[in-house]
XYZ file of C-alpha atoms in Angstrom:
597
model
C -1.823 -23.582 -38.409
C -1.120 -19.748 -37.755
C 1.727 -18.498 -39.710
C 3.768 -15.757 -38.339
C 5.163 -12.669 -39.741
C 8.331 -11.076 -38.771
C 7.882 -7.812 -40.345
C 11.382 -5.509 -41.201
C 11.730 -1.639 -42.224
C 13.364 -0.531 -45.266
C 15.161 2.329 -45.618
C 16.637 1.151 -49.175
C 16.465 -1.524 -51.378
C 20.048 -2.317 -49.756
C 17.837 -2.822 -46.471
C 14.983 -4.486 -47.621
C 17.191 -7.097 -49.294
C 19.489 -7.740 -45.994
C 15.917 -7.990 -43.946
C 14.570 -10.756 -46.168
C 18.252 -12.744 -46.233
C 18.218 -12.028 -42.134
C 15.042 -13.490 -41.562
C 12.287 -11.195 -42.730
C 8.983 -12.394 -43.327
C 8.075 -9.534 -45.119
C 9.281 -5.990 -45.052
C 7.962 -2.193 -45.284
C 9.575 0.393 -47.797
C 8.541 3.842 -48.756
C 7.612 4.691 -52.599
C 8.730 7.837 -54.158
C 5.983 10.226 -52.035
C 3.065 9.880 -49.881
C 5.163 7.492 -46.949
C 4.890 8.379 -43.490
C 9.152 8.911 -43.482
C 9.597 11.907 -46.282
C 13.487 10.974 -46.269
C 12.719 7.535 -47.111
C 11.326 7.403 -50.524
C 12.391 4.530 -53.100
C 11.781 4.137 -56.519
C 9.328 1.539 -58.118
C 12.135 0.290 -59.871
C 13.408 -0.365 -56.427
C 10.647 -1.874 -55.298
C 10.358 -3.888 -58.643
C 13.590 -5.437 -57.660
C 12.658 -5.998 -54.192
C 9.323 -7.666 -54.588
C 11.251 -10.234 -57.032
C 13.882 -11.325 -54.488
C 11.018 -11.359 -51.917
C 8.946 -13.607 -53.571
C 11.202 -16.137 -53.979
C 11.275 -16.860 -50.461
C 7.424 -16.567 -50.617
C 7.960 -12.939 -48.478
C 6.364 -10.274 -48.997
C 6.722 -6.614 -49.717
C 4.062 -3.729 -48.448
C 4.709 0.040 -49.477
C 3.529 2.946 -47.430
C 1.222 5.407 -48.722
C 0.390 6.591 -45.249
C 0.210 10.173 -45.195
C -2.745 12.142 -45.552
C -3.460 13.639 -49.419
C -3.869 17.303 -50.780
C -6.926 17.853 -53.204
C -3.658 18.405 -55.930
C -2.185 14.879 -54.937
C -5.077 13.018 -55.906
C -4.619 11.578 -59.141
C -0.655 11.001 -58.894
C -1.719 8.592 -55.463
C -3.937 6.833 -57.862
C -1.320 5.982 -60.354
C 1.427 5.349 -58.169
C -0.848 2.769 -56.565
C -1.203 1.077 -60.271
C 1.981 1.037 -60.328
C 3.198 -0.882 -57.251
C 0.158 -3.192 -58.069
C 1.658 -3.847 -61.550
C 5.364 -4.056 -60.207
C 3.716 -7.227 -57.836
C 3.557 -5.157 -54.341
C 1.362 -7.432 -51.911
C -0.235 -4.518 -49.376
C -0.535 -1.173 -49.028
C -0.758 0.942 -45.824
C -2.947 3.367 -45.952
C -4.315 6.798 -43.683
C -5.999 8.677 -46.131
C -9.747 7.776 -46.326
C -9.856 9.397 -49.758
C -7.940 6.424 -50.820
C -10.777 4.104 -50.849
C -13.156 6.453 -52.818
C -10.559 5.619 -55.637
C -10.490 3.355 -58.564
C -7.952 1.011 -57.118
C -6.419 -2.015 -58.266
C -7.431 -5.131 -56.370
C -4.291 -4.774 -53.937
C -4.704 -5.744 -50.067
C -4.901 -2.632 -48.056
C -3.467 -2.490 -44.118
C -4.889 0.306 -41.730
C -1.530 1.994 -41.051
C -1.173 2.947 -37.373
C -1.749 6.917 -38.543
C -5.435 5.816 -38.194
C -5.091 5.540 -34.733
C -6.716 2.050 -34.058
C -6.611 1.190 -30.371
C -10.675 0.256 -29.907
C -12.569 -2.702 -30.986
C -14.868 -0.386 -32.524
C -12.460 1.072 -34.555
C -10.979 -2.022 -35.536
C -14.124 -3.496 -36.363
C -15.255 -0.856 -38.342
C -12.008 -0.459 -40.528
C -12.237 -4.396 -41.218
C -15.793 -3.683 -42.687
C -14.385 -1.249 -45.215
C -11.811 -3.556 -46.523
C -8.981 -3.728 -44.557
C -7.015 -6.684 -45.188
C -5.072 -5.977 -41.769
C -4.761 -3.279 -39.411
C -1.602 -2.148 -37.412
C -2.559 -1.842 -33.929
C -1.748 1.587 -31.871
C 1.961 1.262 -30.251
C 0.364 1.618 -26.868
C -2.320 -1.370 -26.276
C -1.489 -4.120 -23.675
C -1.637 -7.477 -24.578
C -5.188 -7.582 -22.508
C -6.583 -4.944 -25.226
C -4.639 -7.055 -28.208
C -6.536 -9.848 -26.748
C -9.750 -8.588 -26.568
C -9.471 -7.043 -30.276
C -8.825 -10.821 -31.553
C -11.480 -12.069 -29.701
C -13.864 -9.294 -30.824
C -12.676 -9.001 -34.789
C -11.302 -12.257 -35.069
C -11.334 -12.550 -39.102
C -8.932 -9.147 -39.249
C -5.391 -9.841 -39.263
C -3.153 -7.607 -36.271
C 0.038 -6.331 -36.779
C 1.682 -4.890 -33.683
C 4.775 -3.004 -33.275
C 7.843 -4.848 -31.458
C 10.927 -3.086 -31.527
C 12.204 0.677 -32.376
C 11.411 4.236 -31.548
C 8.465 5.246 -29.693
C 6.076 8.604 -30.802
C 4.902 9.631 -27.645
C 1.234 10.480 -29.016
C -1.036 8.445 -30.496
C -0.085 8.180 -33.855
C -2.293 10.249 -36.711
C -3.293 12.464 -33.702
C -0.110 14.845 -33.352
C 0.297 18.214 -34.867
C 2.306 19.923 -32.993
C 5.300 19.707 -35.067
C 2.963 21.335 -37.600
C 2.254 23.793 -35.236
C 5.585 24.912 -34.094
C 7.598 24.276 -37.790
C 4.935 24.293 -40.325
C 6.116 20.081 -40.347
C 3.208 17.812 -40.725
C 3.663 13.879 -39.208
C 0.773 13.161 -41.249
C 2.617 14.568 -44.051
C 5.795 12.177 -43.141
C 7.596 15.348 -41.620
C 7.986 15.323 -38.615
C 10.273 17.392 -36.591
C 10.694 15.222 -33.202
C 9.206 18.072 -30.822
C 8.813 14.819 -28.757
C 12.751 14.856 -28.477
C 13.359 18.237 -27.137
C 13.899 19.775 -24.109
C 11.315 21.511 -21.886
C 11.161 23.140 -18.745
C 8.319 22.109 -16.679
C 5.932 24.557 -14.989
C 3.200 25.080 -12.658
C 0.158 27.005 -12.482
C 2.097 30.177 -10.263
C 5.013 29.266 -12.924
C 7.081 27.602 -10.486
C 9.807 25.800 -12.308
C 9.061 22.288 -11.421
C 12.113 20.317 -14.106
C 14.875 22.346 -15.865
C 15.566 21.721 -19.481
C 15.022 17.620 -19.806
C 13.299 15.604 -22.403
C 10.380 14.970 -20.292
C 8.383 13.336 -23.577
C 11.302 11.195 -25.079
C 10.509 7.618 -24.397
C 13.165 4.842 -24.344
C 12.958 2.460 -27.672
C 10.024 -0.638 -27.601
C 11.776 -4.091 -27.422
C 9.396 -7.179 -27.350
C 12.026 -10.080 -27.866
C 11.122 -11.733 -24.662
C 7.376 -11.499 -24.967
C 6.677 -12.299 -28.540
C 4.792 -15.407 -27.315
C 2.614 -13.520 -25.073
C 1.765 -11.402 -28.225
C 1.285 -14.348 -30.412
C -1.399 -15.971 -27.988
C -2.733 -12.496 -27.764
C -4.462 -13.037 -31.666
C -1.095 -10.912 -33.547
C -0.248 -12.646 -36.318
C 2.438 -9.804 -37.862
C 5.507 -8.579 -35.862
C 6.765 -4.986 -36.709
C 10.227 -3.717 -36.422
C 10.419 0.395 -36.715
C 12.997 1.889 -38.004
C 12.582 3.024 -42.225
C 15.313 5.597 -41.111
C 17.847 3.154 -39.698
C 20.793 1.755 -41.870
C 21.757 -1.585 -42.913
C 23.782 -2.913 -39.621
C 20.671 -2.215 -37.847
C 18.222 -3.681 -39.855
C 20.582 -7.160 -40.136
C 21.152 -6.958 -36.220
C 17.457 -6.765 -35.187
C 15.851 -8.733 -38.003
C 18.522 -11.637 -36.956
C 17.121 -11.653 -33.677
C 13.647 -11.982 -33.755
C 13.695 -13.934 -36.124
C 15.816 -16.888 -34.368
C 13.524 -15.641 -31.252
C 10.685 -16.981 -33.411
C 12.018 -20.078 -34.433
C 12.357 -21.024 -30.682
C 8.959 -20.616 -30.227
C 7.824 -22.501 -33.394
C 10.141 -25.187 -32.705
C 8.243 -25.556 -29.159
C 4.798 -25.405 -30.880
C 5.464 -26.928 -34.883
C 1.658 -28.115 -34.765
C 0.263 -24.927 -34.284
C 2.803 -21.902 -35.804
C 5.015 -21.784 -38.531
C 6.907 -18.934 -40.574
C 4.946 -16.718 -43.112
C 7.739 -17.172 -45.755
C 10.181 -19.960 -46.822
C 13.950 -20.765 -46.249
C 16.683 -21.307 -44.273
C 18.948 -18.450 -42.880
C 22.440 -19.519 -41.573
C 24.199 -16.386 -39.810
C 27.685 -15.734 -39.163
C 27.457 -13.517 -36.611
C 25.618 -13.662 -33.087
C 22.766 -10.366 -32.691
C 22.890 -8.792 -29.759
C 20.311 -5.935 -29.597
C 22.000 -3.895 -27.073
C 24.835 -2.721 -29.869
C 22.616 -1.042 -32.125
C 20.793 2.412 -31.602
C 18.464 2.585 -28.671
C 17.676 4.833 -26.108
C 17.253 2.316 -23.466
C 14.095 -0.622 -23.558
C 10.828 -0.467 -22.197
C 7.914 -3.014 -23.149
C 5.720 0.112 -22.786
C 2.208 -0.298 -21.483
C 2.322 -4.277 -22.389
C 1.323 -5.505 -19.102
C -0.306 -2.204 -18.015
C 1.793 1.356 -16.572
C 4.789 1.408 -15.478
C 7.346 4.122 -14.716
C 10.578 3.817 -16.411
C 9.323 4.024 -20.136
C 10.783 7.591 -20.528
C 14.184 8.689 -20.961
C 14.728 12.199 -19.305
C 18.400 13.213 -19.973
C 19.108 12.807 -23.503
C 17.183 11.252 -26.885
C 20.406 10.101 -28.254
C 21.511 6.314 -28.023
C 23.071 5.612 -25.114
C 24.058 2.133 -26.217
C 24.902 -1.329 -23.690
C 26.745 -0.528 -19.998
C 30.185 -1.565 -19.909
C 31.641 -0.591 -16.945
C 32.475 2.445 -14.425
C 35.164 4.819 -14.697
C 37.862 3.372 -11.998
C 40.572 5.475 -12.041
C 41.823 8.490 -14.033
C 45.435 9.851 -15.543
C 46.133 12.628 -17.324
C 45.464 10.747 -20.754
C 43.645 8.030 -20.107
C 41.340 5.999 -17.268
C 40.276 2.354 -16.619
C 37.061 0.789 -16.022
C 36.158 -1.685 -13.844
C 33.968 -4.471 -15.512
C 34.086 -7.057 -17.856
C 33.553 -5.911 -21.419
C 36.429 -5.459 -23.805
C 36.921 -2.393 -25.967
C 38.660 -2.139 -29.618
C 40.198 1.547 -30.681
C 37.366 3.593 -32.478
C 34.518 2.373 -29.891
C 31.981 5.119 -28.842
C 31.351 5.701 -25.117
C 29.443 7.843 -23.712
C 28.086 9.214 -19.648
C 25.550 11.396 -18.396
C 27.278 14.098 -16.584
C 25.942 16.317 -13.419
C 23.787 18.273 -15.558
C 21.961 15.380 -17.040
C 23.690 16.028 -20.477
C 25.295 12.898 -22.208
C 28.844 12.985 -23.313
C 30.366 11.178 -25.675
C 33.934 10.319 -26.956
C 36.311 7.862 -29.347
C 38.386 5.646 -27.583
C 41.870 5.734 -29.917
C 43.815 3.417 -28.719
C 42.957 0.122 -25.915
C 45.559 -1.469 -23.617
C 43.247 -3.707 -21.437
C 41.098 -2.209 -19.550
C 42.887 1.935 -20.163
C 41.422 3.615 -22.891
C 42.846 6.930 -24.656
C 40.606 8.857 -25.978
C 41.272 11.434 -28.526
C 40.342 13.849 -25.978
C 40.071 13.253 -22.703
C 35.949 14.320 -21.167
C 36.256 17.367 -19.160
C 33.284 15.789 -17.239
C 34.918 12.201 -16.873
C 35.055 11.383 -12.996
C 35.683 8.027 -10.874
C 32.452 6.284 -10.665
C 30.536 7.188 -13.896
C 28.389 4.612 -15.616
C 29.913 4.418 -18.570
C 27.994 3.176 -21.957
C 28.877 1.988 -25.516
C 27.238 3.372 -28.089
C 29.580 2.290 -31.211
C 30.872 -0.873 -30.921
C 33.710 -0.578 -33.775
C 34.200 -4.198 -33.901
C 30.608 -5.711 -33.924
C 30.292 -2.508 -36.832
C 32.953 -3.954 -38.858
C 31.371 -7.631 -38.497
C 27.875 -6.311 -39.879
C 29.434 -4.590 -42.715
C 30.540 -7.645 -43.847
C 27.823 -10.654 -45.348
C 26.522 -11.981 -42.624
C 23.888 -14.129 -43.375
C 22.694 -16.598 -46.333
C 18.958 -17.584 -46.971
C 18.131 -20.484 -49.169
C 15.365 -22.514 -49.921
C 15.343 -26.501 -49.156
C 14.611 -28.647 -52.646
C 14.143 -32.069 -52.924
C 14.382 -33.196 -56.415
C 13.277 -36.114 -57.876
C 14.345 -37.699 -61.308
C 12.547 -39.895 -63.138
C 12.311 -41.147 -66.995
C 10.037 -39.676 -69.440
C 9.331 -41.414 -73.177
C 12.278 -39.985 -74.859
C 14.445 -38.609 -71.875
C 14.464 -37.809 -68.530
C 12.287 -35.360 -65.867
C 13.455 -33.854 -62.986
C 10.724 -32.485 -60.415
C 10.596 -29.936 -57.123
C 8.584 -28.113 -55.094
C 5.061 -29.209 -58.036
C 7.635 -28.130 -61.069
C 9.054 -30.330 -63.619
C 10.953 -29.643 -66.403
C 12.791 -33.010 -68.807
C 14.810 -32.714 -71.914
C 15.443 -35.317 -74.650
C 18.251 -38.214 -73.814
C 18.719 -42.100 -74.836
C 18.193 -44.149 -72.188
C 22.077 -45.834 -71.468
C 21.744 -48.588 -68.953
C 24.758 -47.860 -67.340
C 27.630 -49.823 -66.703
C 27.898 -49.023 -63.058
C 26.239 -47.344 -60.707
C 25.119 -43.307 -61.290
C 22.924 -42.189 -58.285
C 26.167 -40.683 -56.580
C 27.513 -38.931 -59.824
C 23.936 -37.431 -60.468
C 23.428 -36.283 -56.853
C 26.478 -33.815 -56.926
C 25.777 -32.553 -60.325
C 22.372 -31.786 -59.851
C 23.330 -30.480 -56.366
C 25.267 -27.919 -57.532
C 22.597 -24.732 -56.741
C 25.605 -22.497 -55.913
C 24.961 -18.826 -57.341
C 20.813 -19.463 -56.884
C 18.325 -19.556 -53.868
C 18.046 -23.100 -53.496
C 19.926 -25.966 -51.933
C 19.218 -29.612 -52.494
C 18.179 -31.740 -49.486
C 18.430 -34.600 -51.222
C 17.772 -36.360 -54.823
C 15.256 -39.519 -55.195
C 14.869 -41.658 -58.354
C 12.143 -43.999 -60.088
C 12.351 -47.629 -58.329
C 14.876 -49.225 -60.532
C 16.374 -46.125 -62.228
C 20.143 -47.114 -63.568
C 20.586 -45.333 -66.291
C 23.535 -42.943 -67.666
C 22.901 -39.609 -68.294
C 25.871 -37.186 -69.465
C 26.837 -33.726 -67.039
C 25.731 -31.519 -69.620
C 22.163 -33.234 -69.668
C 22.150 -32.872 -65.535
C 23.416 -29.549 -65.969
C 20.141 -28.222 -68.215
C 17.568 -30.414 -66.055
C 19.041 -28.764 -63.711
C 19.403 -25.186 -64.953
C 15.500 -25.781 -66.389
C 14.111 -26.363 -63.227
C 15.721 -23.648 -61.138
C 14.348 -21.453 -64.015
C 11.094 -23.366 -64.098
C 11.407 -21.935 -60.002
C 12.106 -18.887 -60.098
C 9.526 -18.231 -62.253
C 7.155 -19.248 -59.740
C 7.727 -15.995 -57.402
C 3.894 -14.381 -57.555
C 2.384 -11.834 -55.539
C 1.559 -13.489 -51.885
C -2.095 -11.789 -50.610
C -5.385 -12.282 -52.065
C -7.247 -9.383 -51.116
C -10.866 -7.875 -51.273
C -11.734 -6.255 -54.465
C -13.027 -2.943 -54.613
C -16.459 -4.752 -55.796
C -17.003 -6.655 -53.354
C -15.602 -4.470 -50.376
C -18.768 -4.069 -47.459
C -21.476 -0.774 -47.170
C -19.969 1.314 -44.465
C -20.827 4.044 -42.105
C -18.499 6.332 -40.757
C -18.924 6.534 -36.714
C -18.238 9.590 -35.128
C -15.171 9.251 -33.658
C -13.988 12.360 -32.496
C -15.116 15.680 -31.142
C -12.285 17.624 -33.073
C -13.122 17.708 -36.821
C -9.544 18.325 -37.479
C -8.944 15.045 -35.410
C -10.248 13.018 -38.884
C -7.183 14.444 -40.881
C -9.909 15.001 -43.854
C -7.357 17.156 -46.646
C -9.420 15.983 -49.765
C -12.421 16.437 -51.526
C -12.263 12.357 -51.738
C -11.892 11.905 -47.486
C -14.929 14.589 -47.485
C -16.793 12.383 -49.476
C -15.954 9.220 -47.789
C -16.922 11.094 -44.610
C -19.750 12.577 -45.883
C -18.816 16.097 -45.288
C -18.260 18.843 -47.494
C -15.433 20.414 -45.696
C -11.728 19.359 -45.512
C -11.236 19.927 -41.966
C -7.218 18.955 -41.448
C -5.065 20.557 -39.157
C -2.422 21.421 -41.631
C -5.296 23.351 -43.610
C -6.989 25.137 -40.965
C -5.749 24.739 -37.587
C -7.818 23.549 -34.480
C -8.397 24.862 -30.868
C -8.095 21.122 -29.807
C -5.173 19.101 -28.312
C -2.154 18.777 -30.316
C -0.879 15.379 -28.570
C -2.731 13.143 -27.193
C -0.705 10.369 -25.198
C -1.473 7.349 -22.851
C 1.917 8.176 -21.953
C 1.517 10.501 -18.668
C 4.221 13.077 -17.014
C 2.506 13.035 -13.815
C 2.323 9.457 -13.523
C 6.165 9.179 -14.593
C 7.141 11.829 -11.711
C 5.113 9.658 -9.543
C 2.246 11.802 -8.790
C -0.507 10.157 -9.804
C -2.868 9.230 -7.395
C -4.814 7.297 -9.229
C -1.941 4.398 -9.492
C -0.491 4.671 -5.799
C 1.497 8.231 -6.403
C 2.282 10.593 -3.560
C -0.278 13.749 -3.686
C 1.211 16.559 -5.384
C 2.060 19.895 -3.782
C 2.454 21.823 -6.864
C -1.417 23.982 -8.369
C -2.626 22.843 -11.805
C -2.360 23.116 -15.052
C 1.094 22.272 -15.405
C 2.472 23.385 -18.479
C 5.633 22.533 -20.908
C 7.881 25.295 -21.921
C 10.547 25.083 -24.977
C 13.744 27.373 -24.780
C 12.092 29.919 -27.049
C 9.661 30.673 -24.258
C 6.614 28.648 -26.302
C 4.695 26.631 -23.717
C 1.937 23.957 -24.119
C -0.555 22.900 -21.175
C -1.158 19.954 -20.256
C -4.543 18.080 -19.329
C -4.885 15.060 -17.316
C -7.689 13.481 -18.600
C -7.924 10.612 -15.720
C -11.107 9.290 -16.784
C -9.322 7.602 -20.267
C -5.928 7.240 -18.105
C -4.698 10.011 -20.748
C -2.135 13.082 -21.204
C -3.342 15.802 -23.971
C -1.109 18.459 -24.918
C -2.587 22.169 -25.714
C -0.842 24.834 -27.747
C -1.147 28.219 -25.658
């Protein structure tokens, strides 16, 4: 039976605990330094206390130590890896080749996506070092996912289903270390993927005016998990180690009833990677949390509306159009209702988004605090803050617990009460009782309130009728959730650092740089003498490379059907500041690279 793996971010230790009571499977957190989000560290304390609630719904808890390692960095990695071993961690993902040219403790290691793994070669090759699972590039259709499973079918795939999109291949962009001095492999990255650029030609011709030609709408994958499950993916990844608590509740909540459904269709051949059951007091509904629009990206192959040109920001679920404006106020004509505090927003005539607070609701007329000076009859208008489906998340909104049956039975010199392969008895007389006690003990042993657990039901020896006093029930009872809880271990066996396979580093790239080698230990492991990184040296290569492709998006791409263009190559991208990058079409690997002039 294949068990599945609904995998959550963690901003917090707040977060991580919400994801696993939402529905997590397992969840994703930052340690102090060396995680791919710099403004998401946690302590191992934190992560101490998270790994303990985990584990007792048999989830699991992976820390990123994804970014790539300074000579001076070394030793500190080592020892913070101890120590998430020692605090009961179950993975670690991992860029930095360096890494495994340490004496590590025998903790599972995942290929983070920063290693850029979209071949079977690569794949294969990163299994043979070790790797207890790799995280698939963001861009591979379910075709590619496919063939990887059929190829490297002993590797376990993680692919990413919902959140923000990076536009280039992840591990292969430096220009935000070229324009800011702001490595992403450093877990700094300054979003040059979210800014505006003007678009040029050749003879400079101005071809776009100040859009956000490279900002791609958020990944959401709730209505094709199954595709991706038959694909060979075993591990379902939600992005977002920078998104708060509501979010993380909202979108953990509904995958994870999405994957139910499918189990329940299919309970011979899938089940859940962790135990319990969540009961929700609220309905998710992924269109009220941040998003910048959905796209299922290149899942089935190109297609056009994947990017969102006119602003990064969230632009949230459509309610409506503007109908008809006063001097204070307007109406829209649809069906959603609105609550005072809501945030709306429009894309106005110069492809900017506006947004405003509704203060006060009567119907369909809202007041804003200040009426839009762009706000005309006609407008699509979008939520993004919904004040009321805010106010439900901040409250508790779901409860996980874990099914027990218990079963009670007489020992020489008292009685034993058993769950889940634990048993725990204490010393009683044995009191025939005087009427019947199966009732009396059922509620009193059923009373799991304050713990994980709730009893399905309680069975007895054939012919049990004995008395046995509250208090006795109450320490069974007490004993074996004890006797439980202690049972909450680490969840992966991994590969030891004995017994891990010879390898040989392929040539990969024709960029040095493009290895991200920043330590004497990822020289090694590469068997070069040089650290060759970008953030050390430079390179005269691309600084993006992207399946993603502007020409295709503008429809100009032969290739797949687009009209001819009229406009001379290169094209280029220009910031405000007057900095442009060129742009290659590389059409033999279908792919957009990005040059620093």
């Amino acid at each position: 039976m294949t068990q599945l793996e609904l995998l959550a971010p963690a901003k917090n230790l707040e977060c991580g605990i919400a994801a696993i009571n939402h529905g997590a499977d397992a969840v994703y957190i930052g340690a102090p330094r060396f995680g791919a989000r710099a403004a998401a560290g946690n302590s191992v304390d934190d992560i101490r206390t998270l790994c303990q609630h985990a584990h007792q719904f048999a989830a699991r808890v992976y820390v990123t130590v994804n970014t790539i390692l300074y000579d001076d960095e070394l030793q500190a990695t080592q020892q913070l890896i101890q120590q998430l071993y020692d605090v009961g961690v179950d993975a670690i993902l991992v860029q930095d080749m360096g890494i495994l040219k340490m004496s590590l403790p025998p903790i599972a290691l995942h290929a983070s996506t920063q290693t850029d793994n979209r071949t079977v070669d690569k794949i294969r090759w990163l299994h043979s070092l070790g790797f207890h699972r790799v995280v698939l590039a963001r861009e591979l259709s379910v075709d590619e996912i496919t063939e990887i499973h059929h190829q490297v079918p002993d590797v376990e795939l993680e692919v990413f289903v919902h959140g923000a999109l990076c536009v280039s291949y992840s591990g292969l962009c430096y220009v935000s270390q070229h324009c800011f001095q702001r490595s992403a492999n450093r877990g700094d990255c300054a979003q040059f993927c979210r800014m505006k650029f003007d678009l040029l030609d050749a003879d400079g011709h101005e071809l776009e005016h100040q859009r956000h030609l490279l900002s791609l709408k958020d990944l959401n994958q709730l209505q094709h998990l199954e595709e991706l499950i038959v694909a060979g993916a075993c591990s379902f990844k939600i992005e977002g180690r920078l998104k708060d608590v509501a979010y993380v509740k909202n979108v953990v909540a509904a995958y994870s009833q999405r994957l139910d459904a499918i189990i329940a269709k299919q309970p011979n051949s899938y089940c859940r990677a962790s135990k319990g059951r969540v009961s929700y007091s609220f309905t998710p509904n992924l269109k009220k949390t941040f998003n910048r629009g959905f796209t299922s990206y290149f899942l089935h192959g190109r297609q056009l509306d994947i990017f969102s040109p006119d602003t990064p920001k969230a632009m949230g679920e459509f309610v409506g159009t503007v109908k008809e404006l006063r001097r204070d106020s307007f109406n829209v004509a649809g069906t959603a209702s609105f609550a005072n505090g809501d945030g709306l927003c429009f894309i106005n005539a110069d492809h900017e988004l506006e947004g405003f607070r509704v203060n006060r609701v009567q119907g369909n007329r809202l007041f804003p605090f200040q009426m839009p000076q762009n706000l005309h009859a006609g407008l699509a208008l979008y939520r993004n803050y919904d004040q009321e489906f805010e106010r439900l998340l901040s409250r508790p909104t779901a409860e996980r617990k874990l099914p027990i049956s218990m079963h009670l039975s007489t020992t020489d010199d008292g009685f034993c009460l058993s769950a889940n392969g634990m048993s725990v008895s204490v010393p009683c007389e044995h009191q025939v009782a005087n009427k019947p006690q199966h009732d009396n003990i059922q509620r009193q042993l059923s009373k799991l309130g304050g713990t994980v657990y709730e009893c399905a039901d309680v069975t007895f020896d054939d012919g049990f009728a004995y008395f046995i006093p509250n208090s006795v029930l109450s320490e069974l009872r007490r004993l074996l959730v004890d006797a439980l809880n202690g049972d909450g271990s680490r969840c992966v066996m991994p590969m030891t650092q004995e017994n891990r396979p010879q390898y040989t580093p392929p040539h990969i790239y024709d960029y040095p740089y493009l290895y991200n080698i920043a330590n004497r230990l990822a020289a090694d492991f590469y068997g070069t003498k040089d650290t060759t990184a970008y953030e050390l040296h430079g390179g005269d290569g691309p600084v993006m490379q992207c399946r993603y492709c502007l020409r295709y998006a503008m429809g100009h791409c032969v290739k797949h059907g687009g009209l001819k263009p009229t406009y001379k190559y290169p094209l280029y991208l220009r910031l405000a500041d007057g900095r442009r990058f060129r742009l290659e079409f590389d059409c033999k690997h279908c792919q957009m690279n990005v040059y620093a002039e």
